[in-house]
PDB file of C-alpha atoms and ligand atoms in Angstrom:
ATOM      1  CA  MET A  62      68.154  18.633  -0.363  1.00 81.00           C
ATOM      2  CA  LYS A  63      64.920  19.887   1.191  1.00 87.00           C
ATOM      3  CA  LYS A  64      64.179  23.576   0.600  1.00 95.00           C
ATOM      4  CA  GLN A  65      64.071  25.303   3.985  1.00 98.00           C
ATOM      5  CA  THR A  66      62.670  28.534   5.391  1.00 98.00           C
ATOM      6  CA  VAL A  67      65.477  30.227   7.309  1.00 99.00           C
ATOM      7  CA  LEU A  68      64.885  33.062   9.800  1.00 99.00           C
ATOM      8  CA  ILE A  69      68.013  35.178  10.312  1.00 99.00           C
ATOM      9  CA  THR A  70      68.363  37.946  12.897  1.00 98.00           C
ATOM     10  CA  GLY A  71      71.053  40.617  12.552  1.00 98.00           C
ATOM     11  CA  ALA A  72      70.904  40.144   8.789  1.00 98.00           C
ATOM     12  CA  SER A  73      71.431  43.762   7.720  1.00 98.00           C
ATOM     13  CA  SER A  74      75.186  43.343   8.125  1.00 98.00           C
ATOM     14  CA  GLY A  75      78.178  41.083   8.632  1.00 98.00           C
ATOM     15  CA  ILE A  76      77.625  37.424   9.501  1.00 98.00           C
ATOM     16  CA  GLY A  77      73.808  37.506   9.349  1.00 98.00           C
ATOM     17  CA  LYS A  78      73.799  39.079   5.896  1.00 98.00           C
ATOM     18  CA  GLY A  79      76.438  36.600   4.668  1.00 98.00           C
ATOM     19  CA  VAL A  80      74.391  33.703   6.008  1.00 99.00           C
ATOM     20  CA  ALA A  81      71.280  35.001   4.195  1.00 99.00           C
ATOM     21  CA  LYS A  82      73.226  35.224   0.915  1.00 98.00           C
ATOM     22  CA  TYR A  83      74.617  31.704   1.361  1.00 98.00           C
ATOM     23  CA  PHE A  84      71.180  30.115   1.857  1.00 98.00           C
ATOM     24  CA  LEU A  85      69.562  32.168  -0.941  1.00 98.00           C
ATOM     25  CA  GLU A  86      72.266  31.121  -3.414  1.00 98.00           C
ATOM     26  CA  ARG A  87      71.482  27.487  -2.591  1.00 98.00           C
ATOM     27  CA  GLY A  88      67.730  27.770  -3.142  1.00 98.00           C
ATOM     28  CA  ASP A  89      66.296  28.308   0.335  1.00 98.00           C
ATOM     29  CA  ASN A  90      63.806  30.965   1.494  1.00 98.00           C
ATOM     30  CA  VAL A  91      64.926  33.546   4.056  1.00 98.00           C
ATOM     31  CA  VAL A  92      63.284  36.005   6.445  1.00 99.00           C
ATOM     32  CA  ILE A  93      65.810  38.653   7.451  1.00 98.00           C
ATOM     33  CA  SER A  94      65.576  40.989  10.423  1.00 98.00           C
ATOM     34  CA  SER A  95      67.355  43.900  12.091  1.00 98.00           C
ATOM     35  CA  ALA A  96      66.452  47.004  14.103  1.00 98.00           C
ATOM     36  CA  THR A  97      67.499  49.645  11.565  1.00 98.00           C
ATOM     37  CA  GLU A  98      65.048  49.894   8.674  1.00 98.00           C
ATOM     38  CA  ALA A  99      67.292  51.697   6.174  1.00 98.00           C
ATOM     39  CA  LYS A 100      70.148  49.202   6.688  1.00 98.00           C
ATOM     40  CA  LEU A 101      67.799  46.233   6.429  1.00 98.00           C
ATOM     41  CA  GLN A 102      66.142  47.589   3.276  1.00 98.00           C
ATOM     42  CA  LYS A 103      69.602  48.034   1.703  1.00 98.00           C
ATOM     43  CA  ALA A 104      70.531  44.435   2.554  1.00 98.00           C
ATOM     44  CA  PHE A 105      67.159  43.223   1.234  1.00 98.00           C
ATOM     45  CA  ASP A 106      67.820  44.982  -2.098  1.00 98.00           C
ATOM     46  CA  GLU A 107      71.436  43.724  -2.286  1.00 98.00           C
ATOM     47  CA  LEU A 108      70.187  40.185  -1.666  1.00 98.00           C
ATOM     48  CA  GLY A 109      67.969  40.467  -4.740  1.00 98.00           C
ATOM     49  CA  ALA A 110      64.594  41.530  -3.264  1.00 98.00           C
ATOM     50  CA  GLY A 111      63.117  38.401  -4.816  1.00 97.00           C
ATOM     51  CA  GLU A 112      60.189  36.109  -4.077  1.00 97.00           C
ATOM     52  CA  ASN A 113      62.419  33.990  -1.820  1.00 98.00           C
ATOM     53  CA  ILE A 114      63.132  36.752   0.715  1.00 98.00           C
ATOM     54  CA  ALA A 115      61.078  38.701   3.267  1.00 98.00           C
ATOM     55  CA  MET A 116      62.100  41.256   5.884  1.00 98.00           C
ATOM     56  CA  VAL A 117      60.982  42.226   9.390  1.00 98.00           C
ATOM     57  CA  VAL A 118      62.224  45.400  11.090  1.00 98.00           C
ATOM     58  CA  GLY A 119      62.343  45.138  14.874  1.00 98.00           C
ATOM     59  CA  GLU A 120      64.312  45.446  18.084  1.00 98.00           C
ATOM     60  CA  ILE A 121      65.527  41.932  18.845  1.00 98.00           C
ATOM     61  CA  SER A 122      65.209  42.223  22.627  1.00 96.00           C
ATOM     62  CA  SER A 123      61.441  42.561  22.149  1.00 97.00           C
ATOM     63  CA  LYS A 124      59.644  39.234  21.749  1.00 97.00           C
ATOM     64  CA  THR A 125      57.267  40.790  19.228  1.00 98.00           C
ATOM     65  CA  THR A 126      60.109  40.811  16.663  1.00 98.00           C
ATOM     66  CA  GLY A 127      60.558  37.037  16.816  1.00 98.00           C
ATOM     67  CA  ASP A 128      56.795  36.531  16.749  1.00 98.00           C
ATOM     68  CA  GLN A 129      56.550  38.744  13.674  1.00 98.00           C
ATOM     69  CA  MET A 130      59.367  36.846  11.906  1.00 99.00           C
ATOM     70  CA  VAL A 131      57.493  33.576  12.485  1.00 98.00           C
ATOM     71  CA  LYS A 132      54.208  35.118  11.280  1.00 98.00           C
ATOM     72  CA  VAL A 133      55.801  36.436   8.077  1.00 98.00           C
ATOM     73  CA  ALA A 134      57.596  33.114   7.440  1.00 98.00           C
ATOM     74  CA  LEU A 135      54.352  31.169   7.763  1.00 98.00           C
ATOM     75  CA  GLU A 136      52.347  33.591   5.602  1.00 98.00           C
ATOM     76  CA  LYS A 137      54.940  33.766   2.830  1.00 98.00           C
ATOM     77  CA  PHE A 138      56.678  30.388   2.903  1.00 98.00           C
ATOM     78  CA  GLY A 139      54.519  28.070   5.080  1.00 98.00           C
ATOM     79  CA  SER A 140      57.094  26.877   7.649  1.00 98.00           C
ATOM     80  CA  VAL A 141      59.872  27.804  10.094  1.00 98.00           C
ATOM     81  CA  ASP A 142      62.690  25.317   9.535  1.00 98.00           C
ATOM     82  CA  VAL A 143      65.840  27.128  10.668  1.00 99.00           C
ATOM     83  CA  LEU A 144      66.474  30.048  13.046  1.00 99.00           C
ATOM     84  CA  VAL A 145      69.879  31.720  12.966  1.00 99.00           C
ATOM     85  CA  ASN A 146      70.394  34.069  15.934  1.00 99.00           C
ATOM     86  CA  SER A 147      73.057  36.485  14.700  1.00 98.00           C
ATOM     87  CA  ALA A 148      71.862  39.878  16.030  1.00 98.00           C
ATOM     88  CA  GLY A 149      74.354  41.112  18.562  1.00 98.00           C
ATOM     89  CA  ILE A 150      76.599  43.906  19.780  1.00 98.00           C
ATOM     90  CA  PHE A 151      80.241  44.022  20.860  1.00 96.00           C
ATOM     91  CA  GLU A 152      81.997  46.733  22.862  1.00 96.00           C
ATOM     92  CA  THR A 153      84.724  46.804  25.470  1.00 96.00           C
ATOM     93  CA  LYS A 154      84.855  48.529  28.860  1.00 97.00           C
ATOM     94  CA  PRO A 155      87.085  47.681  31.832  1.00 97.00           C
ATOM     95  CA  PHE A 156      85.236  45.499  34.338  1.00 98.00           C
ATOM     96  CA  LEU A 157      85.484  48.053  37.172  1.00 98.00           C
ATOM     97  CA  GLU A 158      83.739  50.690  35.013  1.00 98.00           C
ATOM     98  CA  VAL A 159      80.745  48.540  34.022  1.00 98.00           C
ATOM     99  CA  ASP A 160      77.482  49.746  35.567  1.00 98.00           C
ATOM    100  CA  GLU A 161      74.107  48.027  35.575  1.00 98.00           C
ATOM    101  CA  ALA A 162      72.709  49.874  32.548  1.00 98.00           C
ATOM    102  CA  TYR A 163      75.763  48.932  30.468  1.00 98.00           C
ATOM    103  CA  LEU A 164      75.542  45.256  31.457  1.00 98.00           C
ATOM    104  CA  ASP A 165      71.787  45.205  30.836  1.00 98.00           C
ATOM    105  CA  ARG A 166      72.271  46.371  27.241  1.00 98.00           C
ATOM    106  CA  PHE A 167      74.339  43.238  26.464  1.00 98.00           C
ATOM    107  CA  LEU A 168      71.982  40.945  28.348  1.00 98.00           C
ATOM    108  CA  ASP A 169      68.938  42.477  26.603  1.00 98.00           C
ATOM    109  CA  ILE A 170      70.259  42.339  23.034  1.00 98.00           C
ATOM    110  CA  ASN A 171      72.677  39.393  22.990  1.00 98.00           C
ATOM    111  CA  LEU A 172      71.043  37.064  25.503  1.00 98.00           C
ATOM    112  CA  LYS A 173      67.349  37.988  25.769  1.00 98.00           C
ATOM    113  CA  GLY A 174      67.210  38.619  22.018  1.00 98.00           C
ATOM    114  CA  THR A 175      68.389  35.075  21.338  1.00 98.00           C
ATOM    115  CA  PHE A 176      66.290  33.611  24.181  1.00 98.00           C
ATOM    116  CA  PHE A 177      62.932  35.051  23.133  1.00 98.00           C
ATOM    117  CA  THR A 178      63.407  34.824  19.358  1.00 98.00           C
ATOM    118  CA  THR A 179      64.181  31.157  19.916  1.00 98.00           C
ATOM    119  CA  GLN A 180      61.030  30.831  22.007  1.00 98.00           C
ATOM    120  CA  SER A 181      58.966  32.244  19.117  1.00 98.00           C
ATOM    121  CA  ALA A 182      60.571  29.864  16.602  1.00 99.00           C
ATOM    122  CA  ILE A 183      60.517  26.714  18.722  1.00 99.00           C
ATOM    123  CA  ALA A 184      56.787  27.160  19.471  1.00 98.00           C
ATOM    124  CA  GLN A 185      56.216  26.713  15.711  1.00 98.00           C
ATOM    125  CA  MET A 186      58.894  24.009  15.281  1.00 98.00           C
ATOM    126  CA  VAL A 187      57.137  21.903  17.937  1.00 98.00           C
ATOM    127  CA  LYS A 188      53.975  21.982  15.769  1.00 98.00           C
ATOM    128  CA  GLN A 189      56.064  20.852  12.773  1.00 98.00           C
ATOM    129  CA  ASN A 190      57.937  18.230  14.842  1.00 98.00           C
ATOM    130  CA  GLU A 191      61.120  19.465  13.143  1.00 98.00           C
ATOM    131  CA  GLY A 192      63.514  22.414  13.219  1.00 98.00           C
ATOM    132  CA  VAL A 193      66.991  23.666  13.953  1.00 98.00           C
ATOM    133  CA  VAL A 194      68.217  26.678  15.920  1.00 99.00           C
ATOM    134  CA  ILE A 195      71.746  27.935  15.271  1.00 99.00           C
ATOM    135  CA  ASN A 196      73.115  30.584  17.616  1.00 98.00           C
ATOM    136  CA  ILE A 197      76.132  32.712  16.818  1.00 98.00           C
ATOM    137  CA  GLY A 198      78.111  32.625  20.072  1.00 98.00           C
ATOM    138  CA  SER A 199      81.785  33.393  20.610  1.00 97.00           C
ATOM    139  CA  ALA A 200      84.981  31.376  20.896  1.00 97.00           C
ATOM    140  CA  LEU A 201      86.189  33.911  23.479  1.00 95.00           C
ATOM    141  CA  VAL A 202      83.753  32.746  26.182  1.00 95.00           C
ATOM    142  CA  ASN A 203      86.234  30.103  27.316  1.00 89.00           C
ATOM    143  CA  HIS A 204      89.462  31.843  26.338  1.00 91.00           C
ATOM    144  CA  GLY A 205      90.309  34.964  28.339  1.00 91.00           C
ATOM    145  CA  ILE A 206      92.549  37.583  26.739  1.00 91.00           C
ATOM    146  CA  THR A 207      94.271  39.984  29.115  1.00 92.00           C
ATOM    147  CA  GLU A 208      94.105  42.967  26.760  1.00 91.00           C
ATOM    148  CA  MET A 209      90.399  42.561  25.840  1.00 91.00           C
ATOM    149  CA  ALA A 210      88.044  44.149  28.402  1.00 95.00           C
ATOM    150  CA  HIS A 211      84.746  42.626  27.316  1.00 95.00           C
ATOM    151  CA  ALA A 212      83.313  41.093  30.499  1.00 97.00           C
ATOM    152  CA  ALA A 213      79.769  42.385  29.867  1.00 97.00           C
ATOM    153  CA  GLN A 214      79.640  41.109  26.289  1.00 97.00           C
ATOM    154  CA  LEU A 215      81.340  37.848  27.247  1.00 97.00           C
ATOM    155  CA  VAL A 216      78.811  36.847  29.912  1.00 98.00           C
ATOM    156  CA  SER A 217      75.927  37.548  27.540  1.00 98.00           C
ATOM    157  CA  LYS A 218      77.454  35.114  25.032  1.00 98.00           C
ATOM    158  CA  ALA A 219      78.552  32.518  27.611  1.00 98.00           C
ATOM    159  CA  ALA A 220      74.939  32.091  28.727  1.00 98.00           C
ATOM    160  CA  ILE A 221      74.022  31.114  25.165  1.00 98.00           C
ATOM    161  CA  ASN A 222      76.197  28.007  25.463  1.00 98.00           C
ATOM    162  CA  GLY A 223      74.166  26.912  28.508  1.00 98.00           C
ATOM    163  CA  LEU A 224      70.933  27.685  26.687  1.00 98.00           C
ATOM    164  CA  THR A 225      72.123  25.541  23.775  1.00 98.00           C
ATOM    165  CA  PHE A 226      72.710  22.453  25.938  1.00 98.00           C
ATOM    166  CA  HIS A 227      69.431  22.908  27.751  1.00 98.00           C
ATOM    167  CA  LEU A 228      67.206  23.456  24.709  1.00 99.00           C
ATOM    168  CA  ALA A 229      68.827  20.538  22.878  1.00 98.00           C
ATOM    169  CA  ALA A 230      67.814  18.397  25.862  1.00 98.00           C
ATOM    170  CA  GLU A 231      64.305  19.822  26.287  1.00 98.00           C
ATOM    171  CA  PHE A 232      63.358  19.609  22.601  1.00 98.00           C
ATOM    172  CA  GLY A 233      65.254  16.561  21.313  1.00 98.00           C
ATOM    173  CA  LYS A 234      62.015  14.588  21.668  1.00 98.00           C
ATOM    174  CA  ASN A 235      60.397  17.082  19.252  1.00 98.00           C
ATOM    175  CA  ASN A 236      63.064  16.493  16.605  1.00 98.00           C
ATOM    176  CA  ILE A 237      64.379  20.037  17.151  1.00 98.00           C
ATOM    177  CA  ARG A 238      68.160  20.532  17.123  1.00 98.00           C
ATOM    178  CA  VAL A 239      69.895  23.442  18.873  1.00 99.00           C
ATOM    179  CA  ASN A 240      73.547  24.284  18.229  1.00 99.00           C
ATOM    180  CA  THR A 241      75.898  27.228  18.660  1.00 98.00           C
ATOM    181  CA  ILE A 242      78.645  28.265  16.295  1.00 98.00           C
ATOM    182  CA  ALA A 243      81.537  29.907  18.140  1.00 98.00           C
ATOM    183  CA  PRO A 244      83.453  32.181  15.760  1.00 98.00           C
ATOM    184  CA  GLY A 245      86.902  33.626  16.249  1.00 97.00           C
ATOM    185  CA  VAL A 246      87.488  37.166  14.978  1.00 96.00           C
ATOM    186  CA  ILE A 247      85.550  37.586  11.732  1.00 97.00           C
ATOM    187  CA  ARG A 248      85.907  40.432   9.219  1.00 97.00           C
ATOM    188  CA  THR A 249      82.622  42.370   9.620  1.00 97.00           C
ATOM    189  CA  PRO A 250      81.612  46.008  10.223  1.00 95.00           C
ATOM    190  CA  MET A 251      81.659  45.175  13.974  1.00 93.00           C
ATOM    191  CA  HIS A 252      85.449  45.683  13.878  1.00 92.00           C
ATOM    192  CA  ASP A 253      85.425  49.005  11.967  1.00 88.00           C
ATOM    193  CA  GLY A 254      88.115  47.771   9.562  1.00 89.00           C
ATOM    194  CA  ASN A 255      90.524  46.841  12.384  1.00 89.00           C
ATOM    195  CA  ALA A 256      89.985  43.067  12.434  1.00 89.00           C
ATOM    196  CA  ASP A 257      93.305  42.107  10.814  1.00 92.00           C
ATOM    197  CA  GLN A 258      95.285  43.359  13.800  1.00 92.00           C
ATOM    198  CA  ASN A 259      93.812  40.387  15.725  1.00 91.00           C
ATOM    199  CA  ALA A 260      94.974  37.721  13.265  1.00 95.00           C
ATOM    200  CA  SER A 261      97.537  36.318  15.686  1.00 94.00           C
ATOM    201  CA  VAL A 262      94.925  35.126  18.199  1.00 94.00           C
ATOM    202  CA  HIS A 263      94.188  32.312  15.728  1.00 96.00           C
ATOM    203  CA  LEU A 264      96.540  29.375  15.111  1.00 96.00           C
ATOM    204  CA  LEU A 265      95.942  29.977  11.389  1.00 97.00           C
ATOM    205  CA  ASN A 266      97.296  33.540  11.846  1.00 96.00           C
ATOM    206  CA  ARG A 267      94.527  35.141   9.802  1.00 97.00           C
ATOM    207  CA  ILE A 268      91.109  36.464  10.697  1.00 97.00           C
ATOM    208  CA  GLY A 269      87.987  34.652   9.574  1.00 98.00           C
ATOM    209  CA  GLU A 270      85.682  35.673   6.746  1.00 98.00           C
ATOM    210  CA  VAL A 271      81.868  35.785   6.809  1.00 98.00           C
ATOM    211  CA  GLU A 272      81.807  32.885   4.317  1.00 98.00           C
ATOM    212  CA  ASP A 273      83.739  30.699   6.818  1.00 98.00           C
ATOM    213  CA  ILE A 274      80.813  31.072   9.238  1.00 98.00           C
ATOM    214  CA  ALA A 275      78.048  30.914   6.614  1.00 98.00           C
ATOM    215  CA  ALA A 276      79.350  27.597   5.264  1.00 98.00           C
ATOM    216  CA  MET A 277      79.220  26.049   8.746  1.00 98.00           C
ATOM    217  CA  VAL A 278      75.745  27.457   9.491  1.00 98.00           C
ATOM    218  CA  PHE A 279      74.526  25.888   6.234  1.00 98.00           C
ATOM    219  CA  THR A 280      76.161  22.539   7.063  1.00 98.00           C
ATOM    220  CA  VAL A 281      74.598  22.458  10.528  1.00 98.00           C
ATOM    221  CA  ALA A 282      71.191  23.373   9.098  1.00 98.00           C
ATOM    222  CA  LYS A 283      71.303  20.495   6.617  1.00 97.00           C
ATOM    223  CA  SER A 284      72.843  17.900   8.970  1.00 96.00           C
ATOM    224  CA  GLN A 285      70.432  15.722  10.912  1.00 96.00           C
ATOM    225  CA  PHE A 286      72.390  14.258  13.843  1.00 98.00           C
ATOM    226  CA  THR A 287      74.155  17.238  15.433  1.00 98.00           C
ATOM    227  CA  THR A 288      72.527  18.833  18.474  1.00 98.00           C
ATOM    228  CA  GLY A 289      73.675  20.444  21.703  1.00 98.00           C
ATOM    229  CA  ALA A 290      77.026  21.204  20.096  1.00 98.00           C
ATOM    230  CA  ILE A 291      79.264  24.257  20.419  1.00 98.00           C
ATOM    231  CA  ILE A 292      81.035  24.258  17.067  1.00 98.00           C
ATOM    232  CA  HIS A 293      84.193  26.333  16.908  1.00 98.00           C
ATOM    233  CA  VAL A 294      84.875  28.114  13.619  1.00 98.00           C
ATOM    234  CA  ASP A 295      87.755  30.034  15.085  1.00 98.00           C
ATOM    235  CA  GLY A 296      91.002  29.317  13.244  1.00 98.00           C
ATOM    236  CA  GLY A 297      92.181  27.296  16.244  1.00 97.00           C
ATOM    237  CA  LEU A 298      91.714  30.061  18.839  1.00 96.00           C
ATOM    238  CA  GLY A 299      89.987  27.668  21.232  1.00 94.00           C
ATOM    239  CA  ALA A 300      92.674  25.029  20.867  1.00 94.00           C
ATOM    240  CA  GLY A 301      95.789  27.020  21.724  1.00 93.00           C
ATOM    241  CA  HIS A 302      97.957  29.975  20.826  1.00 90.00           C
ATOM    242  CA  ALA A 303     101.317  30.657  19.249  1.00 90.00           C
ATOM    243  CA  LEU A 304     104.059  32.442  21.189  1.00 89.00           C
ATOM    244  CA  ASN A 305     105.751  33.789  18.095  1.00 78.00           C
ATOM    245  CA  HIS A 306     103.041  35.545  16.076  1.00 69.00           C
TER     246      HIS A 306
HETATM  247  N1  LIG B 689      82.630  39.651  13.915  1.00 70.40           N
HETATM  248  C1  LIG B 689      83.199  38.889  14.846  1.00 70.40           C
HETATM  249  O1  LIG B 689      84.437  38.866  14.992  1.00 70.40           O
HETATM  250  C2  LIG B 689      82.346  38.045  15.731  1.00 70.40           C
HETATM  251  C3  LIG B 689      82.991  37.087  16.527  1.00 70.40           C
HETATM  252  C4  LIG B 689      82.247  36.273  17.368  1.00 70.40           C
HETATM  253  C5  LIG B 689      80.868  36.433  17.410  1.00 70.40           C
HETATM  254  N2  LIG B 689      80.269  37.383  16.634  1.00 70.40           N
HETATM  255  C6  LIG B 689      78.813  37.505  16.736  1.00 70.40           C
HETATM  256  O2  LIG B 689      78.241  37.408  15.463  1.00 70.40           O
HETATM  257  C7  LIG B 689      77.020  38.135  15.448  1.00 70.40           C
HETATM  258  C8  LIG B 689      77.002  39.047  14.246  1.00 70.40           C
HETATM  259  O3  LIG B 689      78.056  39.991  14.390  1.00 70.40           O
HETATM  260  P1  LIG B 689      78.683  40.740  13.126  1.00 70.40           P
HETATM  261  O4  LIG B 689      80.139  40.681  13.281  1.00 70.40           O
HETATM  262  O5  LIG B 689      78.025  40.267  11.884  1.00 70.40           O
HETATM  263  O6  LIG B 689      78.254  42.253  13.483  1.00 70.40           O
HETATM  264  P2  LIG B 689      77.587  43.423  12.629  1.00 70.40           P
HETATM  265  O7  LIG B 689      78.103  43.436  11.245  1.00 70.40           O
HETATM  266  O8  LIG B 689      77.740  44.623  13.490  1.00 70.40           O
HETATM  267  O9  LIG B 689      76.040  42.998  12.581  1.00 70.40           O
HETATM  268  C9  LIG B 689      75.249  43.019  13.718  1.00 70.40           C
HETATM  269  C10 LIG B 689      73.811  42.812  13.318  1.00 70.40           C
HETATM  270  O10 LIG B 689      73.011  42.763  14.514  1.00 70.40           O
HETATM  271  C11 LIG B 689      71.930  43.665  14.385  1.00 70.40           C
HETATM  272  N3  LIG B 689      71.556  44.228  15.666  1.00 70.40           N
HETATM  273  C12 LIG B 689      72.366  44.825  16.586  1.00 70.40           C
HETATM  274  N4  LIG B 689      71.654  45.238  17.636  1.00 70.40           N
HETATM  275  C13 LIG B 689      70.353  44.899  17.376  1.00 70.40           C
HETATM  276  C14 LIG B 689      69.145  45.064  18.085  1.00 70.40           C
HETATM  277  N5  LIG B 689      69.113  45.667  19.290  1.00 70.40           N
HETATM  278  N6  LIG B 689      68.003  44.594  17.533  1.00 70.40           N
HETATM  279  C15 LIG B 689      68.019  43.997  16.314  1.00 70.40           C
HETATM  280  N7  LIG B 689      69.142  43.802  15.591  1.00 70.40           N
HETATM  281  C16 LIG B 689      70.292  44.261  16.125  1.00 70.40           C
HETATM  282  C17 LIG B 689      72.441  44.755  13.448  1.00 70.40           C
HETATM  283  O11 LIG B 689      71.318  45.351  12.840  1.00 70.40           O
HETATM  284  P3  LIG B 689      71.029  46.931  12.671  1.00 70.40           P
HETATM  285  O12 LIG B 689      72.290  47.680  12.964  1.00 70.40           O
HETATM  286  O13 LIG B 689      70.586  47.038  11.242  1.00 70.40           O
HETATM  287  O14 LIG B 689      69.917  47.228  13.610  1.00 70.40           O
HETATM  288  C18 LIG B 689      73.265  43.934  12.465  1.00 70.40           C
HETATM  289  O15 LIG B 689      72.424  43.403  11.477  1.00 70.40           O
HETATM  290  C19 LIG B 689      76.933  38.884  16.777  1.00 70.40           C
HETATM  291  O16 LIG B 689      76.094  38.170  17.661  1.00 70.40           O
HETATM  292  C20 LIG B 689      78.365  38.851  17.276  1.00 70.40           C
HETATM  293  O17 LIG B 689      78.457  38.906  18.677  1.00 70.40           O
HETATM  294  C21 LIG B 689      80.975  38.181  15.799  1.00 70.40           C
END
């Protein structure tokens, strides 16, 4: 299997960090990024701080962060083969209480962060005539839950599905694949230790683990004929729900 250079945003924690570990353990090079230097440095050290890893501290809604990740990848490893857009935030607030500043925070980090980091990476992938972008979306964008007031976060993630279809179409001719993985509820620091209480939203009646997502990200990165796909790794949340658990 070809050794790849994998750029991963939101890699100081949770899914992004698990994805970095998964690729490193299988021999790939990674460039990890997040906005909080101390957290990113800790992840960098935990991931082995070896020759196969580099880090870039930066706010993801600023295009300079994506540009810097590409620059570091080229200087250290010579290519940009995979981009995993995992940086993101989740909070809830009833729809009628959402103001413009609150909505903008989700659009800036979750949507614009993915949009412009992808722009930085695809500019290089076009030169290579090869590459794959894997967004971390959400299975909840087409499955409303009465008790979960996350309209602002939800629209920022829903737009990523549209972006996925479009970019797959615009860059298929350049041999660049663009896919989104739509997780269910995954055990990460995002849930402050409360994730298990949501097990019943999945047909499998358990929450997902970071490794469940990392394994699919790796598979999509190494596959050659999947593009424009929204791939649910959600324990069946998107398919239906049980009345009795
Ligand atoms: N966990 C779930 O149940 C679940 C379900 C569906 C989708 N997702 C998605 O999966 C992705 C990862 O979530 P997670 O559960 O792994 O959460 P997490 O453990 O809280 O990790 C979030 C990561 O995003 C980074 N980040 C947040 N805001 C940033 C910003 N403004 N600029 C740069 N980096 C920023 C954080 O870095 P620093 O704090 O170090 O800056 C951290 O590395 C998110 O996009 C989330 O929406 C998660």
